[in-house]
Short mmCIF file of C-alpha atoms in Angstrom, two decimals:
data_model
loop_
_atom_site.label_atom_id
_atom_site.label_comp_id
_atom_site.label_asym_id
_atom_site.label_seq_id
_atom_site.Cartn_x
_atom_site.Cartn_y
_atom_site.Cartn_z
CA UNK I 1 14.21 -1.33 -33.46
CA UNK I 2 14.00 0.38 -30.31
CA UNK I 3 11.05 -0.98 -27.77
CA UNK I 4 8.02 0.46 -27.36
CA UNK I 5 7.81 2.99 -24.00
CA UNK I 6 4.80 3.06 -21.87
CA UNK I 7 3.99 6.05 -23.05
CA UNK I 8 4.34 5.64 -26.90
CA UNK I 9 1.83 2.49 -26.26
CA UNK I 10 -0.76 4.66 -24.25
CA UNK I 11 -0.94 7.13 -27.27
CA UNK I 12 -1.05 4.77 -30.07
CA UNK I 13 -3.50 3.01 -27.72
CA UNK I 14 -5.77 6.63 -27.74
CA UNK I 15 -4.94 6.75 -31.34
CA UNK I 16 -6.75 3.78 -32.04
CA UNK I 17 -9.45 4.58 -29.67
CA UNK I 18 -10.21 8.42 -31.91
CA UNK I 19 -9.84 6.31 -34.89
CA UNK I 20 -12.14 3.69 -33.92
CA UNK I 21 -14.98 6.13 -32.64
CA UNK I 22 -15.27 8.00 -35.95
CA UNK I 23 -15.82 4.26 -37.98
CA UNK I 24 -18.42 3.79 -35.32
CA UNK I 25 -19.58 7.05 -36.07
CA UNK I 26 -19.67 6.64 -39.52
CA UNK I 27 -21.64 3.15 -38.95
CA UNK I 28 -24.28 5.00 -36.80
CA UNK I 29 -24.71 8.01 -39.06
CA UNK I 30 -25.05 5.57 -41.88
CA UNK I 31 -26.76 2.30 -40.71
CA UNK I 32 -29.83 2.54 -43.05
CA UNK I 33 -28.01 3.27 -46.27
CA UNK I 34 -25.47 0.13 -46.03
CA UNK I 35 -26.43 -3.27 -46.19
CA UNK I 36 -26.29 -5.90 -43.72
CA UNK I 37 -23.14 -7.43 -45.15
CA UNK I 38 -21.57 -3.40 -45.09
CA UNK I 39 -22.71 -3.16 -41.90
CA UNK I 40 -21.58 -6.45 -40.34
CA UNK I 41 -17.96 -5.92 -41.87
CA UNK I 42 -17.68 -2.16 -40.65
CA UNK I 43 -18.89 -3.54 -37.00
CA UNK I 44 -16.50 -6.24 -37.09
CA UNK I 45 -13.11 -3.71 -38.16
CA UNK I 46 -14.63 -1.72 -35.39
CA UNK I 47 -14.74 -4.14 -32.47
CA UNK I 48 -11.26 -5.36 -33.92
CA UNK I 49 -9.72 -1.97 -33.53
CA UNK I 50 -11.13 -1.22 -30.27
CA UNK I 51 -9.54 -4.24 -29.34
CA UNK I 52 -6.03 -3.41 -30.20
CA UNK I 53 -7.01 0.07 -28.89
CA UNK I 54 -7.59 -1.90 -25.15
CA UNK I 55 -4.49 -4.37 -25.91
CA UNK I 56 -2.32 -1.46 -26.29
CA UNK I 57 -3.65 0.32 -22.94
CA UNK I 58 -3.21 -2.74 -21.41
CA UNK I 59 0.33 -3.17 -22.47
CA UNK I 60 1.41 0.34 -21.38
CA UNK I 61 0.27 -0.28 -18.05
CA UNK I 62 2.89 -2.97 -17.85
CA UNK I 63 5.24 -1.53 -19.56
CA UNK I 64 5.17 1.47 -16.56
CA UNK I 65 7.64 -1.56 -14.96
CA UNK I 66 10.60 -0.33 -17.36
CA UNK I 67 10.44 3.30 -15.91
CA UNK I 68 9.78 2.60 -12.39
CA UNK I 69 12.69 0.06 -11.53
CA UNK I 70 15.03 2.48 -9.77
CA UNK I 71 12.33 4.68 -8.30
CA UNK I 72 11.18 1.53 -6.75
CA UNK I 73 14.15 0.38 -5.39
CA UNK I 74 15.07 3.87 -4.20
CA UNK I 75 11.93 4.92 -2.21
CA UNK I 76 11.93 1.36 -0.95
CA UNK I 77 15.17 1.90 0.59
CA UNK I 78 14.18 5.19 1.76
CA UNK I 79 11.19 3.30 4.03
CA UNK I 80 13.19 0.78 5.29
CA UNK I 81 15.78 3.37 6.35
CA UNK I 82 13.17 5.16 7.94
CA UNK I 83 11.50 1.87 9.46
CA UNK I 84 14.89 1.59 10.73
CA UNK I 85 14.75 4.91 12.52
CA UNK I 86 11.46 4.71 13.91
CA UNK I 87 12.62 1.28 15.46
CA UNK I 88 15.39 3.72 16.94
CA UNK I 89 13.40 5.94 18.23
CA UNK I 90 10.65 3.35 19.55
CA UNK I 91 14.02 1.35 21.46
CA UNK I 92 14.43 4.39 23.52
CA UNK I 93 10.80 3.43 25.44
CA UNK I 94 12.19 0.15 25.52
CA UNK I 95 15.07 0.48 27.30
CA UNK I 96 12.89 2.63 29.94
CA UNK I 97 10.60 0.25 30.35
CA UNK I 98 13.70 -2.49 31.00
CA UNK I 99 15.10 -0.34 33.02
CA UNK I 100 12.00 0.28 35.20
CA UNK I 101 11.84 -3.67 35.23
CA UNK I 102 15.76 -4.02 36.38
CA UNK I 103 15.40 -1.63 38.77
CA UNK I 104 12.22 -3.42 40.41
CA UNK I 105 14.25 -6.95 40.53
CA UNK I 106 16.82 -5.27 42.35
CA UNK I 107 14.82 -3.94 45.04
CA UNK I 108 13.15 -7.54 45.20
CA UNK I 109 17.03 -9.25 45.37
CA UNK I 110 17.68 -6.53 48.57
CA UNK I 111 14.29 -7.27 50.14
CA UNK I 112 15.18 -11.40 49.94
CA UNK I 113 11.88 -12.12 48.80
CA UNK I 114 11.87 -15.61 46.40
CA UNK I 115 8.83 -14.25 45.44
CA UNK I 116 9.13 -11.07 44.64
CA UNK I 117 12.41 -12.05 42.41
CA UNK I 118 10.71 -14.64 40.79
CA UNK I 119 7.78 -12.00 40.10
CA UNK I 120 10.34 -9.38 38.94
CA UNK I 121 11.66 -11.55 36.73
CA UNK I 122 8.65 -12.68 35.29
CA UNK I 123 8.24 -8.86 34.28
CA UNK I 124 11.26 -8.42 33.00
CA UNK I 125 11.19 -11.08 30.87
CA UNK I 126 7.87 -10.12 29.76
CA UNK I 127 8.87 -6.21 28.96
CA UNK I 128 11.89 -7.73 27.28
CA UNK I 129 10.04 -9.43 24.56
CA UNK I 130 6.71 -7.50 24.23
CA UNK I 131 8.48 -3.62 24.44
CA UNK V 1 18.47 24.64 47.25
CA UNK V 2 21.54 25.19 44.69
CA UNK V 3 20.50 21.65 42.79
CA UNK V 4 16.60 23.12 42.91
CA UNK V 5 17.91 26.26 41.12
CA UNK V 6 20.43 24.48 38.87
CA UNK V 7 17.45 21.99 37.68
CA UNK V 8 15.31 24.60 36.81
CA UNK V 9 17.88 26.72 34.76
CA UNK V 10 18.36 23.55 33.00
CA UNK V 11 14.86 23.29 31.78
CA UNK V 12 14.15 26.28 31.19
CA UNK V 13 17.18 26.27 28.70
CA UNK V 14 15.58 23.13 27.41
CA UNK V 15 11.96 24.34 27.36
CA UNK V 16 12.52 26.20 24.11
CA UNK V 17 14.32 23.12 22.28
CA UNK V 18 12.00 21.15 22.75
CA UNK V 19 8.95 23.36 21.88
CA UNK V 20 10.96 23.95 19.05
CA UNK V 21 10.97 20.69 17.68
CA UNK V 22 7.76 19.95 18.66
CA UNK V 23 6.11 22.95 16.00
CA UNK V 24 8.46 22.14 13.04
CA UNK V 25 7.39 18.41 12.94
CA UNK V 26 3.90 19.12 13.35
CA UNK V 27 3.31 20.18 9.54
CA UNK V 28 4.97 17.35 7.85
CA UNK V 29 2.93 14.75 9.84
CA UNK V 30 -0.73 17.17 8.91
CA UNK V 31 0.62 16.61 5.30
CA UNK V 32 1.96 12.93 6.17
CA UNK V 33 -1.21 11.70 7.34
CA UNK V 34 -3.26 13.38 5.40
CA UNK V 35 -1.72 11.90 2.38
CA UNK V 36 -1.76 8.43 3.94
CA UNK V 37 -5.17 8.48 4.33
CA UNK V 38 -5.92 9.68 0.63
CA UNK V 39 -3.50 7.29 -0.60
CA UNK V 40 -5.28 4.60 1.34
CA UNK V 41 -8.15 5.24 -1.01
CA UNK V 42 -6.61 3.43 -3.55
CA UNK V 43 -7.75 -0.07 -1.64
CA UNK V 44 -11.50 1.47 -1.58
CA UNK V 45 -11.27 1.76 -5.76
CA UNK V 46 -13.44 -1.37 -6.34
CA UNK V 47 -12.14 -1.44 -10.16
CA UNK V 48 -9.14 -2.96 -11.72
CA UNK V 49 -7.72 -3.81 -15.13
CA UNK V 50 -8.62 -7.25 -14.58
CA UNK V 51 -12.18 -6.34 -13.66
CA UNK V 52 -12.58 -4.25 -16.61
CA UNK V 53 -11.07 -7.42 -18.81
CA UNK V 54 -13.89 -9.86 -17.36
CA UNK V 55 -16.53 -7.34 -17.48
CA UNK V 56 -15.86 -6.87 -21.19
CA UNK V 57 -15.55 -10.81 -21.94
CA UNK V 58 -19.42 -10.71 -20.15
CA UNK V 59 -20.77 -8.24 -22.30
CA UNK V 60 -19.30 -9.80 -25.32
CA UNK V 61 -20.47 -13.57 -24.44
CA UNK V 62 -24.34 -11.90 -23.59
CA UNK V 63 -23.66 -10.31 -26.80
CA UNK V 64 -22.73 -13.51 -28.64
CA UNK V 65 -25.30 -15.91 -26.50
CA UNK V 66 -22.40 -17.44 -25.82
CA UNK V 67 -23.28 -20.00 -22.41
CA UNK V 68 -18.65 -20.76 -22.42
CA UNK V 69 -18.09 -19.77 -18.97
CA UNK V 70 -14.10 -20.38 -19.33
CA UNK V 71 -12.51 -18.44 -22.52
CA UNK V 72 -11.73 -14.98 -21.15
CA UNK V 73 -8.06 -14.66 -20.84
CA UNK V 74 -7.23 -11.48 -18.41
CA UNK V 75 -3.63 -12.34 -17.84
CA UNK V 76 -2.49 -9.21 -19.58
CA UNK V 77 -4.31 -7.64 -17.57
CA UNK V 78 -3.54 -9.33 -14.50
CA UNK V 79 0.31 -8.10 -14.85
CA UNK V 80 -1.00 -4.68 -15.15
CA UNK V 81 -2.96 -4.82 -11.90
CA UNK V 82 0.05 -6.55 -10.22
CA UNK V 83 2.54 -3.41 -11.66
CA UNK V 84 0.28 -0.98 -10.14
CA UNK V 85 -0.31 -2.54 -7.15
CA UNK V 86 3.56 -2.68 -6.66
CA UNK V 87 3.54 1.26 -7.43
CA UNK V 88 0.83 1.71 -4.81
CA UNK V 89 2.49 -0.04 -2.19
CA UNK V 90 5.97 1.31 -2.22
CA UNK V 91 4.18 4.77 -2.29
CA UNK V 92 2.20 4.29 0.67
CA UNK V 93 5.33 2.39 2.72
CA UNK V 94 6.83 5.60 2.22
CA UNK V 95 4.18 8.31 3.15
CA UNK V 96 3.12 5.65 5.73
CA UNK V 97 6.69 5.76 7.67
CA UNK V 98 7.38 9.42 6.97
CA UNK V 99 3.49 9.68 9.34
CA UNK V 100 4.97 7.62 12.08
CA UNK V 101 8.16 9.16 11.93
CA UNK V 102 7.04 12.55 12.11
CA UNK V 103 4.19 11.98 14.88
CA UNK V 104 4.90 13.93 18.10
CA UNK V 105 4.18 10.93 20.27
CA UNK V 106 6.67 8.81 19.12
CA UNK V 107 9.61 10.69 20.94
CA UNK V 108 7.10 11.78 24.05
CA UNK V 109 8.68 8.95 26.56
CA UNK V 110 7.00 7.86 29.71
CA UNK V 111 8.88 7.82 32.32
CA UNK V 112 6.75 8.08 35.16
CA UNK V 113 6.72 4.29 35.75
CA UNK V 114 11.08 4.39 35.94
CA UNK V 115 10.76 7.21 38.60
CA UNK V 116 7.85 5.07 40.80
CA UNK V 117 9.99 1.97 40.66
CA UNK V 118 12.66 4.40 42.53
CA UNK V 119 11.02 6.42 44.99
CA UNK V 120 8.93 3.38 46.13
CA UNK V 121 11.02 0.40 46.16
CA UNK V 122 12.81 -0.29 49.40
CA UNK V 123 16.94 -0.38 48.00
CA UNK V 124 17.58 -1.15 51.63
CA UNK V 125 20.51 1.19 53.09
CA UNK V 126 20.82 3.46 49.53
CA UNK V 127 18.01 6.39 50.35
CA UNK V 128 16.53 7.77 47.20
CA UNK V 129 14.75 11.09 47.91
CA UNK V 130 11.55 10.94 45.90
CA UNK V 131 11.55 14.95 45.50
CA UNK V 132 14.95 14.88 43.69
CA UNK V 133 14.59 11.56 41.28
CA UNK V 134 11.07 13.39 40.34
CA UNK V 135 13.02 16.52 39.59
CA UNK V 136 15.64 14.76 37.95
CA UNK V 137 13.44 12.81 35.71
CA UNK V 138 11.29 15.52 34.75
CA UNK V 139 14.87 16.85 33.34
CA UNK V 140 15.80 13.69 31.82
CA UNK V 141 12.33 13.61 29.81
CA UNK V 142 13.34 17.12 28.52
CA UNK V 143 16.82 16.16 27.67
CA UNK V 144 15.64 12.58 26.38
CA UNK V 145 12.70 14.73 24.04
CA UNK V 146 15.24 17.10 23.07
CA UNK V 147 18.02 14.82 21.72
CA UNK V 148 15.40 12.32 19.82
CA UNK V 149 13.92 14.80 18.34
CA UNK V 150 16.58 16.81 16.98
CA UNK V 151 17.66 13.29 15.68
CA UNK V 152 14.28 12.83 14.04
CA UNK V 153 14.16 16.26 12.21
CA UNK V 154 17.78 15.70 10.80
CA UNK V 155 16.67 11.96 9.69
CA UNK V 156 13.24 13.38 8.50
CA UNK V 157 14.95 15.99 6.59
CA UNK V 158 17.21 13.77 4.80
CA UNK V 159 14.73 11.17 4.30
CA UNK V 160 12.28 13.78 2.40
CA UNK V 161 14.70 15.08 0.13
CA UNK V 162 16.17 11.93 -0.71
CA UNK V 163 12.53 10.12 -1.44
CA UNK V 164 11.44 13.40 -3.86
CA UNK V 165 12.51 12.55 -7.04
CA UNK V 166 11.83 8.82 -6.86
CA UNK V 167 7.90 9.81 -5.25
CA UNK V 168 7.40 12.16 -7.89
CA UNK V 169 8.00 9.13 -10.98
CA UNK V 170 6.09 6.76 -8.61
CA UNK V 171 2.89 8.42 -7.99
CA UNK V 172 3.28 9.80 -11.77
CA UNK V 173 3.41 6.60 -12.93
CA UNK V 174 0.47 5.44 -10.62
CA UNK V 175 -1.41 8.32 -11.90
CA UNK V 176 -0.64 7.25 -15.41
CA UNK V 177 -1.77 3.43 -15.25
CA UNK V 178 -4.84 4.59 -13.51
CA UNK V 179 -5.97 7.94 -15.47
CA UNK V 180 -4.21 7.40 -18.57
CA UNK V 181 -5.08 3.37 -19.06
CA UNK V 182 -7.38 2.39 -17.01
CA UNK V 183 -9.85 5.31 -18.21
CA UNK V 184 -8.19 4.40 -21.28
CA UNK V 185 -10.02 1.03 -20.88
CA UNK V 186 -13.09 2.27 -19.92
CA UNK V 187 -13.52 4.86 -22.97
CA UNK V 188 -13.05 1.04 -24.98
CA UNK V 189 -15.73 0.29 -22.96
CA UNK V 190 -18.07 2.78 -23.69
CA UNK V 191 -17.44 2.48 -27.46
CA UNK V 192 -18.12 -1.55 -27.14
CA UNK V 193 -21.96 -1.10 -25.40
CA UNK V 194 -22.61 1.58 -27.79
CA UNK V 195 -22.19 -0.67 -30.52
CA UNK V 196 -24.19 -3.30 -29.04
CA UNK V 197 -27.22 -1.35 -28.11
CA UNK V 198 -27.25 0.53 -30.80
CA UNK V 199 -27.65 -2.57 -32.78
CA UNK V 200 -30.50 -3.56 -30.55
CA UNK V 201 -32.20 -0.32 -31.48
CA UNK V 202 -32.29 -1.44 -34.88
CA UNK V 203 -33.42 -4.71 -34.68
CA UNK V 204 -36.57 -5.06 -36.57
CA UNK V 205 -37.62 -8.53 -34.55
CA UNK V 206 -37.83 -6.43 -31.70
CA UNK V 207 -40.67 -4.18 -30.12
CA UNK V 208 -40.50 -0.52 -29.18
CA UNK V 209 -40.60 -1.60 -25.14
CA UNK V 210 -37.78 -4.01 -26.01
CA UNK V 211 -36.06 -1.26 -27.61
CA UNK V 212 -36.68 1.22 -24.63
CA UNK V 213 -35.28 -1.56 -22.15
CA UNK V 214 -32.56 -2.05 -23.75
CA UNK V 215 -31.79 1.51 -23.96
CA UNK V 216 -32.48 1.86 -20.52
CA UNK V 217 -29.97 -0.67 -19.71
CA UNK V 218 -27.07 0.82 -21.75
CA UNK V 219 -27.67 4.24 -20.09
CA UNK V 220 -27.82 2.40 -17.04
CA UNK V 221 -24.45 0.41 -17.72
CA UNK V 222 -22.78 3.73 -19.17
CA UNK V 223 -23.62 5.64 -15.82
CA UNK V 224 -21.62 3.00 -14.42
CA UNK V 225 -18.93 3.28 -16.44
CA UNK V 226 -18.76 6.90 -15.51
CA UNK V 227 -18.53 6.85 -11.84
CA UNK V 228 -15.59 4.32 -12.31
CA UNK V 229 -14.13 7.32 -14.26
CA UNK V 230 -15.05 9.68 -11.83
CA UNK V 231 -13.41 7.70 -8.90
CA UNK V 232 -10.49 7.45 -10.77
CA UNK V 233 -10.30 11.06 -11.67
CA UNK V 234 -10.43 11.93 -7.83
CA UNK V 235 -8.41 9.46 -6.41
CA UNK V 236 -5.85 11.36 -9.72
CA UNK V 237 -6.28 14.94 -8.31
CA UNK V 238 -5.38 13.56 -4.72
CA UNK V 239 -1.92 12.10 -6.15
CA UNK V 240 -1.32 15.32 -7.72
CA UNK V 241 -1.52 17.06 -4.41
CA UNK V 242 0.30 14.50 -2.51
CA UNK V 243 3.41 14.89 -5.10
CA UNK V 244 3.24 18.65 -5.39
CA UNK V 245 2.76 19.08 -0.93
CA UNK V 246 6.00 16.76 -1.06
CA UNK V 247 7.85 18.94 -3.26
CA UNK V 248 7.08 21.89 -1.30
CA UNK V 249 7.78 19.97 1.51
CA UNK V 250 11.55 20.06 -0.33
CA UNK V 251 11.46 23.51 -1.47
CA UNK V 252 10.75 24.55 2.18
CA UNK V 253 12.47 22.23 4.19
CA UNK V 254 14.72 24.58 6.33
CA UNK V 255 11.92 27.23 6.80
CA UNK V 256 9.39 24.65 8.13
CA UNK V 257 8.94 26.62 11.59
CA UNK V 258 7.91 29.58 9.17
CA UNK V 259 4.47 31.01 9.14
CA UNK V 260 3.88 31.24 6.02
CA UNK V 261 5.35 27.86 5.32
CA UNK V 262 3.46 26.23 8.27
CA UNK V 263 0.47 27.58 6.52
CA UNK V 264 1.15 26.38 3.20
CA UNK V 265 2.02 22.93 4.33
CA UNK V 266 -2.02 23.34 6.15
CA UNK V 267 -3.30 24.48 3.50
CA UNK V 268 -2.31 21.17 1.27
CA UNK V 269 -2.93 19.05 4.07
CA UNK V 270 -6.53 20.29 3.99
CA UNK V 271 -6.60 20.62 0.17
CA UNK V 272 -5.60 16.55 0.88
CA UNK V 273 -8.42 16.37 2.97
CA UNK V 274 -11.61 18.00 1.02
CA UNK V 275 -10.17 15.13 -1.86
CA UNK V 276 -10.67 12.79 0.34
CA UNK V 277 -14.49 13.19 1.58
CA UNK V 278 -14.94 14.28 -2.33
CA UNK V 279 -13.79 10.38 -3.07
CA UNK V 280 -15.69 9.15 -0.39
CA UNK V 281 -18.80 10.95 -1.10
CA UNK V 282 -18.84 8.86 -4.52
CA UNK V 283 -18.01 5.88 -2.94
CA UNK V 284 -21.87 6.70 -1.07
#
């Protein structure tokens, strides 16, 4: 037997749901000529159908997992391909702002300043790992 | 005088490009970030499958004075949340990068800091003249704008075409757990407190204010039960306008610099938007 789709559960689930209003219904519309007994019994088939009803939605929601697989691994590739890119693009400031940062150390290494190179390269390490 | 002239021929072939690129983006990121923020919503829907599994368990153990705090098994219901949240996310990692892809600023470089660290640091015999490097880094942000985003709009094309058909079974399927089952679960919901307080209505032990309190409470727990629904129902219409701005999004994607085009991407942007302060005016 083939398995049950996501869909297929969601309508037997609504199913369930129109068939379990109209024995409420008919419990409501009737209360005062059953019994107790009647009454009990018809609340109880009821309650048990609205549970199945709820089971069911329940169980389509997870069964959504059956139609979604490739979807999911598509569009996931799709943002990581476009994480990728925006990385890319985001490098390009990067390598500015190293290059800002190389060019300063060389001016320090002509000027013969120990402090200005170790300064420089202070920044450039810095740039290099927050950029 | 020649290199003056030559530098601003350049740019002024440039000038267009990048204006160019500049427009066509623009429209995808209104409808990218419009979409992420409505899809963001999803985090503000205080409701879940799980939620409506324990809040059924409570009104069946106050209907059964039952005092058993531990019997209400929601692990069903648990996997359902945990399918949809999985939906949700990939969604939103997509319409979340195609946002940041397509926003303007991402490609506008500064530069100004590379040209200062030239004109005013002392290279010793080399001479840099500060009027040229500014010239020729005002051409190099043109060029640099130019080439990244002519990049970006071929990647952003491909990207968008590729993603359609796998968006459009996502956010179906998102749609469909939330306003096909969870509603679903909340119409079972409504049927179970009828039942109860319509019971209490008959209850000879009790007295007429009884009877009107309990009433009062039903109507008051079946108003609740409605706004969930109505949440839901929103938060539904804004998925249907993400999926169908997407597709036209495809349908359109080598006329985007169009008028008419750049107008119909607006006007789902701002349909995205009016969704959005409809959902949050609920969420009041």
């Amino acid at each position: 037997m083939a398995n049950l789709t996501s869909q297929q559960a969601n309508q037997i689930a609504g199913i369930f749901l129109t068939l379990a209003q109209s024995i409420g219904d008919y419990r409501y519309k009737n209360f005062e000529r059953l019994s107790k007994s009647e009454n009990q019994q018809i609340k109880e088939l009821h309650f048990k159908i609205l549970e199945c009803s709820d089971n069911l939605y329940t169980l389509s929601a997870t069964l959504v997992m059956n139609d979604i697989k490739e979807s999911l691994a598509s569009i996931n590739h799709i943002s990581a391909q476009i994480n990728e890119t925006y990385k890319t693009l985001e490098s390009v400031q990067k390598a500015i702002n190293i290059a800002t940062s190389i060019i300063d150390l060389g001016a320090a290494i002509i000027s013969k300043s120990p402090q200005n190179i170790a300064d420089s390269i202070k920044d450039l390490k810095s740039v290099w790992n927050t950029a | 005088m020649i290199n003056k002239i030559r530098n601003i021929g350049l740019a002024l072939i440039l000038f267009p490009i990048v204006l160019s690129s500049c427009i066509s983006l623009k429209p995808v990121n209104n409808y990218a970030t419009a979409s992420q923020k409505s899809i963001n919503q999803f985090e503000d829907i205080k409701y879940s499958f799980k939620q409506n599994c324990l809040d059924n368990c409570l009104d069946k153990k106050i209907n059964d004075l039952n005092l058993n705090a531990k019997d209400c098994d929601c692990k069903l219901n648990e996997k359902a949340d945990s399918v949809t949240l999985l939906i949700y996310n990939a969604t939103k990692g997509y319409i979340e990068g195609l946002a940041n892809l397509s926003n303007n600023e991402l490609t506008n470089y500064k530069i100004d800091e590379f040209t200062k660290a030239l004109t005013e640091n002392d290279f010793g015999s080399v001479k840099i003249e500060k009027q040229q490097v500014e010239a020729y880094s005002k051409i190099s942000k043109i060029i640099l704008r130019a080439l990244t985003d002519g990049y970006r709009k071929k990647e952003i094309k491909k990207y968008i075409v590729n993603a359609n058909e796998p968006l459009k079974v996502l956010i179906s399927f998102l749609d469909f757990n939330l306003s096909k089952n969870l509603i679903g679960k909340l119409n079972v919901q409504k049927q179970r407190i009828e039942s109860y307080y319509f019971d209490l209505t008959k209850d000879a032990t009790l007295s007429t204010l009884e009877k009107r309190k309990a009433v009062e409470t039903y109507y008051q727990q079946l108003t609740k039960i409605e706004d969930k629904e109505k949440e839901l129902m929103v938060f539904s219409k804004a998925l249907k306008k993400i999926e169908e701005g997407h597709q036209k999004l495809v349908d359109n994607i080598d006329n985007i610099k169009d008028e008419r085009v750049k107008e119909l991407l607006t006007e789902y942007a701002s349909h995205i938007r009016e969704i959005i302060s409809e959902f949050n005016k609920l969420n009041k």
